[in-house]
PDB file of C-alpha atoms and ligand atoms in Angstrom:
ATOM      1  CA  MET U 112      88.737 105.166  82.785  1.00 41.00           C
ATOM      2  CA  ALA U 113      88.172 104.087  86.216  1.00 44.00           C
ATOM      3  CA  TYR U 114      91.415 101.960  86.826  1.00 48.00           C
ATOM      4  CA  ASN U 115      92.584 102.949  89.905  1.00 47.00           C
ATOM      5  CA  CYS U 116      91.774 106.123  92.089  1.00 45.00           C
ATOM      6  CA  ARG U 117      92.858 106.668  95.580  1.00 47.00           C
ATOM      7  CA  VAL U 118      94.109 110.179  95.414  1.00 45.00           C
ATOM      8  CA  SER U 119      94.579 111.769  98.523  1.00 46.00           C
ATOM      9  CA  ALA U 120      96.698 114.799  99.593  1.00 48.00           C
ATOM     10  CA  SER U 121     100.098 114.402 101.317  1.00 71.00           C
ATOM     11  CA  GLU U 122      99.474 110.831 102.383  1.00 93.00           C
ATOM     12  CA  VAL U 123     102.749 109.349 102.462  1.00 96.00           C
ATOM     13  CA  VAL U 124     102.956 106.352 100.558  1.00 97.00           C
ATOM     14  CA  LEU U 125     106.671 105.386 100.399  1.00 97.00           C
ATOM     15  CA  SER U 126     109.467 106.482 102.961  1.00 97.00           C
ATOM     16  CA  ALA U 127     113.193 105.922 102.690  1.00 97.00           C
ATOM     17  CA  GLU U 128     114.888 106.669 106.508  1.00 97.00           C
ATOM     18  CA  GLY U 129     118.823 106.979 106.327  1.00 97.00           C
ATOM     19  CA  LEU U 130     119.365 104.621 103.864  1.00 98.00           C
ATOM     20  CA  ALA U 131     122.859 103.037 103.126  1.00 98.00           C
ATOM     21  CA  LYS U 132     124.453 100.441 100.910  1.00 98.00           C
ATOM     22  CA  ARG U 133     127.994  99.126 101.383  1.00 97.00           C
ATOM     23  CA  TYR U 134     129.806  97.098  98.892  1.00 96.00           C
ATOM     24  CA  GLY U 135     133.349  95.625 100.336  1.00 94.00           C
ATOM     25  CA  ASP U 136     134.805  98.329 101.776  1.00 94.00           C
ATOM     26  CA  ARG U 137     133.148 100.947  99.690  1.00 95.00           C
ATOM     27  CA  GLU U 138     129.827 102.752 101.211  1.00 96.00           C
ATOM     28  CA  VAL U 139     127.926 103.934  97.472  1.00 97.00           C
ATOM     29  CA  VAL U 140     125.086 105.173  99.610  1.00 97.00           C
ATOM     30  CA  SER U 141     125.385 106.853 102.826  1.00 96.00           C
ATOM     31  CA  ASP U 142     122.424 108.452 103.615  1.00 96.00           C
ATOM     32  CA  VAL U 143     119.338 108.674 101.563  1.00 97.00           C
ATOM     33  CA  SER U 144     115.858 109.861 103.036  1.00 96.00           C
ATOM     34  CA  PHE U 145     112.840 110.855 101.616  1.00 96.00           C
ATOM     35  CA  ALA U 146     109.117 110.584 101.568  1.00 96.00           C
ATOM     36  CA  LEU U 147     106.968 110.086  98.540  1.00 96.00           C
ATOM     37  CA  HIS U 148     102.930 111.002  98.645  1.00 96.00           C
ATOM     38  CA  ARG U 149     100.165 109.572  96.826  1.00 96.00           C
ATOM     39  CA  GLY U 150      99.367 111.271  93.727  1.00 96.00           C
ATOM     40  CA  GLU U 151     102.779 112.979  93.063  1.00 96.00           C
ATOM     41  CA  VAL U 152     105.731 112.658  90.728  1.00 97.00           C
ATOM     42  CA  PHE U 153     109.019 112.781  92.661  1.00 97.00           C
ATOM     43  CA  GLY U 154     112.324 113.338  90.857  1.00 96.00           C
ATOM     44  CA  PHE U 155     115.261 111.710  92.090  1.00 96.00           C
ATOM     45  CA  LEU U 156     118.178 113.670  90.567  1.00 95.00           C
ATOM     46  CA  GLY U 157     121.947 113.194  90.812  1.00 93.00           C
ATOM     47  CA  PRO U 158     124.947 112.828  88.699  1.00 92.00           C
ATOM     48  CA  ASN U 159     126.220 109.833  86.933  1.00 92.00           C
ATOM     49  CA  GLY U 160     127.320 107.144  90.148  1.00 93.00           C
ATOM     50  CA  ALA U 161     125.554 109.289  92.492  1.00 95.00           C
ATOM     51  CA  GLY U 162     123.981 106.089  93.981  1.00 96.00           C
ATOM     52  CA  LYS U 163     120.337 106.529  92.242  1.00 96.00           C
ATOM     53  CA  THR U 164     120.220 102.859  90.944  1.00 95.00           C
ATOM     54  CA  THR U 165     121.578 101.422  93.991  1.00 97.00           C
ATOM     55  CA  THR U 166     119.129 103.301  95.922  1.00 97.00           C
ATOM     56  CA  ILE U 167     116.091 102.195  93.651  1.00 97.00           C
ATOM     57  CA  ARG U 168     117.474  98.612  93.887  1.00 96.00           C
ATOM     58  CA  MET U 169     117.179  99.023  97.651  1.00 97.00           C
ATOM     59  CA  LEU U 170     113.388 100.189  97.299  1.00 97.00           C
ATOM     60  CA  VAL U 171     112.241  97.450  95.412  1.00 94.00           C
ATOM     61  CA  GLY U 172     113.984  94.718  97.442  1.00 93.00           C
ATOM     62  CA  LEU U 173     116.603  93.525  94.815  1.00 93.00           C
ATOM     63  CA  VAL U 174     119.474  94.605  97.241  1.00 95.00           C
ATOM     64  CA  LYS U 175     119.355  94.417 100.987  1.00 96.00           C
ATOM     65  CA  PRO U 176     120.142  98.142 102.742  1.00 97.00           C
ATOM     66  CA  SER U 177     123.063  98.051 104.965  1.00 97.00           C
ATOM     67  CA  ARG U 178     121.493 100.469 107.125  1.00 96.00           C
ATOM     68  CA  GLY U 179     118.105 102.345 107.082  1.00 97.00           C
ATOM     69  CA  ARG U 180     114.366 101.378 106.520  1.00 97.00           C
ATOM     70  CA  VAL U 181     112.066 101.501 103.707  1.00 97.00           C
ATOM     71  CA  VAL U 182     108.395 101.445 104.429  1.00 97.00           C
ATOM     72  CA  ILE U 183     106.004 101.291 101.453  1.00 97.00           C
ATOM     73  CA  ASP U 184     102.311 101.602 102.180  1.00 95.00           C
ATOM     74  CA  GLY U 185     102.468 100.891 105.768  1.00 95.00           C
ATOM     75  CA  HIS U 186     104.569  97.736 105.030  1.00 96.00           C
ATOM     76  CA  ASP U 187     108.164  97.646 106.233  1.00 96.00           C
ATOM     77  CA  LEU U 188     110.312  96.204 103.697  1.00 95.00           C
ATOM     78  CA  GLY U 189     112.831  94.786 106.489  1.00 94.00           C
ATOM     79  CA  THR U 190     110.146  92.862 108.267  1.00 95.00           C
ATOM     80  CA  ASP U 191     106.970  92.683 105.972  1.00 95.00           C
ATOM     81  CA  PHE U 192     108.684  92.182 102.405  1.00 95.00           C
ATOM     82  CA  GLU U 193     106.049  90.549 100.332  1.00 93.00           C
ATOM     83  CA  ALA U 194     103.422  92.785 101.220  1.00 94.00           C
ATOM     84  CA  ALA U 195     105.835  95.887 100.679  1.00 95.00           C
ATOM     85  CA  MET U 196     106.448  94.396  97.196  1.00 93.00           C
ATOM     86  CA  ARG U 197     102.820  94.112  96.200  1.00 92.00           C
ATOM     87  CA  ARG U 198     102.576  97.918  96.789  1.00 95.00           C
ATOM     88  CA  VAL U 199     105.241  98.858  94.512  1.00 96.00           C
ATOM     89  CA  GLY U 200     105.903  98.272  90.571  1.00 95.00           C
ATOM     90  CA  CYS U 201     109.009  99.181  88.944  1.00 94.00           C
ATOM     91  CA  ILE U 202     111.498  99.478  85.932  1.00 92.00           C
ATOM     92  CA  VAL U 203     115.099  99.268  86.723  1.00 86.00           C
ATOM     93  CA  GLU U 204     117.395 100.342  83.961  1.00 78.00           C
ATOM     94  CA  THR U 205     115.618  98.656  81.289  1.00 83.00           C
ATOM     95  CA  PRO U 206     111.942  96.686  80.905  1.00 86.00           C
ATOM     96  CA  ASP U 207     112.335  93.097  81.554  1.00 87.00           C
ATOM     97  CA  LEU U 208     110.373  92.192  78.552  1.00 94.00           C
ATOM     98  CA  TYR U 209     110.809  88.921  76.457  1.00 96.00           C
ATOM     99  CA  LYS U 210     111.774  90.062  72.800  1.00 96.00           C
ATOM    100  CA  PHE U 211     110.428  86.825  71.013  1.00 96.00           C
ATOM    101  CA  LEU U 212     107.173  87.345  72.699  1.00 97.00           C
ATOM    102  CA  THR U 213     104.351  89.739  71.887  1.00 97.00           C
ATOM    103  CA  GLY U 214     103.593  92.667  74.253  1.00 97.00           C
ATOM    104  CA  ARG U 215     100.460  90.740  75.236  1.00 97.00           C
ATOM    105  CA  GLU U 216     102.316  87.354  75.639  1.00 97.00           C
ATOM    106  CA  ASN U 217     104.696  89.057  77.990  1.00 97.00           C
ATOM    107  CA  LEU U 218     101.684  90.862  80.032  1.00 97.00           C
ATOM    108  CA  GLU U 219     100.177  87.605  80.141  1.00 97.00           C
ATOM    109  CA  HIS U 220     103.110  85.906  81.573  1.00 96.00           C
ATOM    110  CA  PHE U 221     103.944  88.328  84.120  1.00 95.00           C
ATOM    111  CA  ALA U 222     100.102  88.296  85.025  1.00 96.00           C
ATOM    112  CA  ARG U 223     100.250  84.623  86.007  1.00 95.00           C
ATOM    113  CA  MET U 224     102.863  85.398  87.969  1.00 92.00           C
ATOM    114  CA  VAL U 225     101.187  88.502  89.698  1.00 90.00           C
ATOM    115  CA  GLY U 226      97.949  86.394  89.969  1.00 89.00           C
ATOM    116  CA  ASP U 227      94.985  88.138  91.982  1.00 85.00           C
ATOM    117  CA  GLY U 228      92.757  89.199  88.793  1.00 90.00           C
ATOM    118  CA  ALA U 229      95.951  90.999  87.044  1.00 94.00           C
ATOM    119  CA  ALA U 230      95.110  89.252  83.493  1.00 95.00           C
ATOM    120  CA  GLY U 231      91.535  91.120  83.608  1.00 96.00           C
ATOM    121  CA  ARG U 232      93.436  94.307  83.973  1.00 95.00           C
ATOM    122  CA  ILE U 233      95.709  93.761  80.578  1.00 97.00           C
ATOM    123  CA  ASP U 234      93.448  95.536  78.236  1.00 96.00           C
ATOM    124  CA  THR U 235      92.720  98.681  80.396  1.00 96.00           C
ATOM    125  CA  LEU U 236      96.730  99.158  80.889  1.00 96.00           C
ATOM    126  CA  ALA U 237      97.439  98.603  77.218  1.00 96.00           C
ATOM    127  CA  ALA U 238      94.944 101.548  76.631  1.00 95.00           C
ATOM    128  CA  LEU U 239      96.410 103.495  79.552  1.00 95.00           C
ATOM    129  CA  VAL U 240      99.858 103.392  78.065  1.00 95.00           C
ATOM    130  CA  HIS U 241      98.727 103.884  74.541  1.00 94.00           C
ATOM    131  CA  MET U 242      99.471 100.457  73.190  1.00 95.00           C
ATOM    132  CA  ASP U 243      96.006  99.283  72.675  1.00 91.00           C
ATOM    133  CA  GLY U 244      96.226  98.254  68.973  1.00 92.00           C
ATOM    134  CA  ARG U 245     100.317  97.321  69.135  1.00 94.00           C
ATOM    135  CA  LEU U 246     100.083  94.363  71.654  1.00 96.00           C
ATOM    136  CA  ASP U 247      99.968  91.773  69.520  1.00 96.00           C
ATOM    137  CA  GLY U 248     103.222  92.769  67.802  1.00 96.00           C
ATOM    138  CA  LEU U 249     106.423  91.307  69.103  1.00 97.00           C
ATOM    139  CA  VAL U 250     108.753  92.924  71.349  1.00 97.00           C
ATOM    140  CA  ARG U 251     111.554  93.056  69.365  1.00 96.00           C
ATOM    141  CA  THR U 252     109.853  94.927  66.752  1.00 97.00           C
ATOM    142  CA  TYR U 253     109.025  97.695  69.180  1.00 96.00           C
ATOM    143  CA  SER U 254     110.476 100.898  69.818  1.00 93.00           C
ATOM    144  CA  LEU U 255     112.305 101.691  72.663  1.00 92.00           C
ATOM    145  CA  GLY U 256     109.329 104.126  73.576  1.00 93.00           C
ATOM    146  CA  MET U 257     106.788 101.141  73.087  1.00 94.00           C
ATOM    147  CA  ARG U 258     109.256  98.824  75.429  1.00 95.00           C
ATOM    148  CA  GLN U 259     109.189 101.208  78.104  1.00 94.00           C
ATOM    149  CA  ARG U 260     105.319 101.663  77.779  1.00 95.00           C
ATOM    150  CA  VAL U 261     104.641  98.123  78.026  1.00 96.00           C
ATOM    151  CA  GLY U 262     107.161  97.991  80.665  1.00 96.00           C
ATOM    152  CA  ILE U 263     104.824 100.272  82.674  1.00 96.00           C
ATOM    153  CA  ALA U 264     102.034  98.239  82.149  1.00 96.00           C
ATOM    154  CA  GLN U 265     103.748  95.212  83.238  1.00 96.00           C
ATOM    155  CA  ALA U 266     104.887  97.120  86.392  1.00 95.00           C
ATOM    156  CA  LEU U 267     101.367  98.184  86.905  1.00 96.00           C
ATOM    157  CA  LEU U 268      99.628  94.570  86.688  1.00 95.00           C
ATOM    158  CA  SER U 269      99.869  94.190  90.485  1.00 93.00           C
ATOM    159  CA  ASP U 270      97.741  97.534  91.072  1.00 94.00           C
ATOM    160  CA  PRO U 271     100.478  99.116  93.139  1.00 96.00           C
ATOM    161  CA  ALA U 272     100.727 102.437  95.038  1.00 96.00           C
ATOM    162  CA  VAL U 273     103.981 103.251  94.069  1.00 98.00           C
ATOM    163  CA  LEU U 274     105.503 103.310  90.579  1.00 98.00           C
ATOM    164  CA  ILE U 275     109.600 103.370  90.234  1.00 97.00           C
ATOM    165  CA  LEU U 276     111.152 104.166  87.309  1.00 96.00           C
ATOM    166  CA  ASP U 277     114.591 104.494  86.728  1.00 94.00           C
ATOM    167  CA  GLU U 278     115.624 107.134  83.921  1.00 92.00           C
ATOM    168  CA  PRO U 279     112.553 106.495  81.966  1.00 92.00           C
ATOM    169  CA  THR U 280     113.224 109.036  79.314  1.00 91.00           C
ATOM    170  CA  ASN U 281     117.089 107.869  78.513  1.00 89.00           C
ATOM    171  CA  GLY U 282     117.414 107.043  75.005  1.00 89.00           C
ATOM    172  CA  LEU U 283     114.055 108.360  73.934  1.00 92.00           C
ATOM    173  CA  ASP U 284     113.368 111.001  71.211  1.00 92.00           C
ATOM    174  CA  PRO U 285     111.514 113.945  71.956  1.00 92.00           C
ATOM    175  CA  ALA U 286     108.416 112.511  70.986  1.00 92.00           C
ATOM    176  CA  GLY U 287     108.855 109.594  73.287  1.00 92.00           C
ATOM    177  CA  ILE U 288     110.113 111.793  76.101  1.00 93.00           C
ATOM    178  CA  ARG U 289     106.764 113.775  75.767  1.00 93.00           C
ATOM    179  CA  GLU U 290     104.774 110.755  75.841  1.00 93.00           C
ATOM    180  CA  MET U 291     106.581 109.607  78.463  1.00 93.00           C
ATOM    181  CA  ARG U 292     106.248 112.943  80.400  1.00 94.00           C
ATOM    182  CA  GLU U 293     102.532 112.980  79.995  1.00 95.00           C
ATOM    183  CA  LEU U 294     101.987 109.303  81.145  1.00 95.00           C
ATOM    184  CA  VAL U 295     103.722 109.916  84.313  1.00 96.00           C
ATOM    185  CA  ARG U 296     101.894 112.870  85.157  1.00 96.00           C
ATOM    186  CA  ARG U 297      98.551 111.171  84.135  1.00 96.00           C
ATOM    187  CA  LEU U 298      99.411 108.274  86.264  1.00 96.00           C
ATOM    188  CA  ALA U 299     100.030 110.518  89.321  1.00 96.00           C
ATOM    189  CA  GLY U 300      97.367 112.952  88.837  1.00 94.00           C
ATOM    190  CA  GLU U 301      94.405 110.874  87.426  1.00 92.00           C
ATOM    191  CA  HIS U 302      95.098 107.201  89.059  1.00 92.00           C
ATOM    192  CA  GLY U 303      96.572 108.623  92.358  1.00 94.00           C
ATOM    193  CA  LEU U 304      99.866 106.845  91.823  1.00 97.00           C
ATOM    194  CA  ALA U 305     103.009 107.894  93.385  1.00 98.00           C
ATOM    195  CA  VAL U 306     105.682 108.193  90.959  1.00 98.00           C
ATOM    196  CA  PHE U 307     109.534 107.989  91.645  1.00 97.00           C
ATOM    197  CA  VAL U 308     111.341 109.194  88.479  1.00 96.00           C
ATOM    198  CA  SER U 309     115.240 109.086  88.661  1.00 95.00           C
ATOM    199  CA  SER U 310     117.397 111.162  86.325  1.00 91.00           C
ATOM    200  CA  HIS U 311     120.179 113.299  85.686  1.00 86.00           C
ATOM    201  CA  LEU U 312     118.307 115.119  82.839  1.00 86.00           C
ATOM    202  CA  LEU U 313     117.368 118.185  84.600  1.00 87.00           C
ATOM    203  CA  SER U 314     115.167 119.856  82.022  1.00 85.00           C
ATOM    204  CA  GLU U 315     113.131 116.988  81.407  1.00 85.00           C
ATOM    205  CA  VAL U 316     112.522 116.393  84.868  1.00 88.00           C
ATOM    206  CA  GLU U 317     111.626 119.958  85.653  1.00 88.00           C
ATOM    207  CA  LYS U 318     108.608 119.662  83.444  1.00 90.00           C
ATOM    208  CA  MET U 319     107.451 116.092  84.988  1.00 92.00           C
ATOM    209  CA  VAL U 320     107.845 116.662  88.608  1.00 94.00           C
ATOM    210  CA  ASP U 321     106.021 118.085  91.912  1.00 93.00           C
ATOM    211  CA  ARG U 322     108.866 117.561  94.071  1.00 94.00           C
ATOM    212  CA  ILE U 323     112.478 116.356  93.905  1.00 94.00           C
ATOM    213  CA  ALA U 324     115.569 115.568  96.170  1.00 95.00           C
ATOM    214  CA  ILE U 325     118.925 115.962  94.919  1.00 94.00           C
ATOM    215  CA  VAL U 326     121.469 113.077  95.408  1.00 95.00           C
ATOM    216  CA  HIS U 327     125.044 113.362  95.341  1.00 94.00           C
ATOM    217  CA  ARG U 328     127.713 110.836  96.466  1.00 94.00           C
ATOM    218  CA  GLY U 329     124.900 108.765  98.215  1.00 96.00           C
ATOM    219  CA  ARG U 330     123.338 111.378 100.265  1.00 95.00           C
ATOM    220  CA  THR U 331     120.134 113.179  99.644  1.00 94.00           C
ATOM    221  CA  LEU U 332     121.259 117.043 100.002  1.00 91.00           C
ATOM    222  CA  ALA U 333     118.166 118.722  99.397  1.00 88.00           C
ATOM    223  CA  ALA U 334     114.467 117.978  98.900  1.00 90.00           C
ATOM    224  CA  GLY U 335     111.448 119.820  98.543  1.00 91.00           C
ATOM    225  CA  THR U 336     109.129 121.179  95.817  1.00 91.00           C
ATOM    226  CA  LEU U 337     110.904 123.008  92.472  1.00 87.00           C
ATOM    227  CA  ALA U 338     109.473 126.248  93.579  1.00 87.00           C
ATOM    228  CA  GLU U 339     111.145 125.916  97.140  1.00 90.00           C
ATOM    229  CA  LEU U 340     114.505 124.815  95.938  1.00 88.00           C
ATOM    230  CA  THR U 341     114.584 127.427  93.129  1.00 86.00           C
ATOM    231  CA  ASP U 342     113.519 130.396  95.588  1.00 84.00           C
ATOM    232  CA  GLY U 343     110.302 130.562  93.407  1.00 83.00           C
ATOM    233  CA  GLY U 344     112.016 130.247  90.148  1.00 79.00           C
ATOM    234  CA  LYS U 345     114.498 133.009  90.687  1.00 84.00           C
ATOM    235  CA  ARG U 346     117.429 130.452  90.373  1.00 85.00           C
ATOM    236  CA  GLY U 347     117.581 127.560  88.059  1.00 86.00           C
ATOM    237  CA  LEU U 348     117.521 124.056  88.877  1.00 87.00           C
ATOM    238  CA  GLU U 349     120.571 123.684  87.054  1.00 87.00           C
ATOM    239  CA  ASP U 350     122.471 126.515  89.094  1.00 87.00           C
ATOM    240  CA  LEU U 351     121.261 124.607  92.308  1.00 87.00           C
ATOM    241  CA  PHE U 352     122.413 121.193  91.056  1.00 88.00           C
ATOM    242  CA  LEU U 353     125.815 122.143  90.260  1.00 89.00           C
ATOM    243  CA  GLU U 354     126.255 123.946  93.363  1.00 88.00           C
ATOM    244  CA  LEU U 355     125.270 121.217  95.499  1.00 87.00           C
ATOM    245  CA  THR U 356     127.335 118.510  93.403  1.00 87.00           C
ATOM    246  CA  GLY U 357     130.268 120.641  92.652  1.00 85.00           C
ATOM    247  CA  GLY U 358     129.776 119.930  88.870  1.00 71.00           C
ATOM    248  CA  GLU U 359     131.330 116.756  89.418  1.00 66.00           C
ATOM    249  CA  THR U 360     130.291 113.120  88.279  1.00 60.00           C
ATOM    250  CA  VAL U 361     131.902 109.852  90.373  1.00 56.00           C
TER     251      VAL U 361
HETATM  252  N1  ATP V  40     126.925  95.814  92.774  1.00 54.01           N
HETATM  253  C1  ATP V  40     128.068  96.385  92.947  1.00 54.01           C
HETATM  254  N2  ATP V  40     129.020  96.554  93.187  1.00 54.01           N
HETATM  255  C2  ATP V  40     130.404  97.472  93.587  1.00 54.01           C
HETATM  256  N3  ATP V  40     129.923  98.797  93.187  1.00 54.01           N
HETATM  257  C3  ATP V  40     128.653  98.889  92.880  1.00 54.01           C
HETATM  258  C4  ATP V  40     127.822  98.050  92.548  1.00 54.01           C
HETATM  259  N4  ATP V  40     126.541  98.433  92.050  1.00 54.01           N
HETATM  260  C5  ATP V  40     126.798  99.949  91.963  1.00 54.01           C
HETATM  261  N5  ATP V  40     128.290 100.364  92.751  1.00 54.01           N
HETATM  262  C6  ATP V  40     129.067 101.520  92.467  1.00 54.01           C
HETATM  263  O1  ATP V  40     128.241 102.178  93.486  1.00 54.01           O
HETATM  264  C7  ATP V  40     128.084 103.960  92.713  1.00 54.01           C
HETATM  265  C8  ATP V  40     126.726 104.266  92.565  1.00 54.01           C
HETATM  266  O2  ATP V  40     126.100 103.476  91.569  1.00 54.01           O
HETATM  267  P1  ATP V  40     124.932 103.456  90.962  1.00 54.01           P
HETATM  268  O3  ATP V  40     124.497 102.735  89.571  1.00 54.01           O
HETATM  269  O4  ATP V  40     123.685 103.449  91.893  1.00 54.01           O
HETATM  270  O5  ATP V  40     124.597 105.316  90.405  1.00 54.01           O
HETATM  271  P2  ATP V  40     123.588 106.068  89.586  1.00 54.01           P
HETATM  272  O6  ATP V  40     123.402 107.245  90.256  1.00 54.01           O
HETATM  273  O7  ATP V  40     122.390 105.286  89.225  1.00 54.01           O
HETATM  274  O8  ATP V  40     124.663 106.555  88.382  1.00 54.01           O
HETATM  275  P3  ATP V  40     124.001 106.444  86.777  1.00 54.01           P
HETATM  276  O9  ATP V  40     123.357 107.916  86.635  1.00 54.01           O
HETATM  277  O10 ATP V  40     125.170 106.550  85.990  1.00 54.01           O
HETATM  278  O11 ATP V  40     122.982 105.616  86.282  1.00 54.01           O
HETATM  279  C9  ATP V  40     129.005 103.794  91.406  1.00 54.01           C
HETATM  280  O12 ATP V  40     130.167 104.450  91.734  1.00 54.01           O
HETATM  281  C10 ATP V  40     129.213 101.996  91.249  1.00 54.01           C
HETATM  282  O13 ATP V  40     130.026 101.943  90.369  1.00 54.01           O
HETATM  283 MG1   MG V  41     121.674 104.745  87.493  1.00 54.01          MG
END
């Protein structure tokens, strides 16, 4: 399927530099930096309250950073907001779907907002997320896994270079988790998307990602390939994670 193919090794497609977010007198994100490459799955790992969702909200323009810079596909989010936003699709926490519309009606609705030929991509995207044949059911009758997959199709309507998913396997059963993992791998490997996945579920993420960053108390403490960070697999990711985060949640 020729949906989207622009694979090119190690091309940075999203960079975050020194991101910080203050709410009142509390800084919930203090220093988050990483680079995301085309065609890779990047895991953003941290305990509850580490600042993952807040970081994602900054990456997709839902909240304004107090400090730092985000560049998406060459567009600075601070100075070139709309162009940067056109290059990123996301699901923050849960997919934003109308329950009393069908999957197709939801996609048609969002396609109208996106414009730019998005409606013509609906069937291809439905097949890509394995929802062809189910798209005419009401969203309220979908399983969580189906809603997540329609949410991903929705996020891809604008043909972005980056897909950002906040805890995409939360609440899914083992079959749903596997389906999500395979979809994410396919989007990166076959379609050249950079996929950013936040999670605190290490064993799931381990099977899905090429590189990771570990975030704790609003700071990225380590970043690299799994092999680099685990010393070629000599130490477990869980040991590293607990050592860096002190085993605490905030
Ligand atoms: N709008 C807000 N106002 C004040 N504090 C906030 C706001 N949003 C988040 N926080 C605080 O910021 C901290 C980080 O929250 P965030 O949701 O980013 O963490 P997280 O890593 O996504 O956690 P989880 O794994 O539980 O989803 C938390 O202590 C949270 O209470
Ligand atoms: Mg969160």
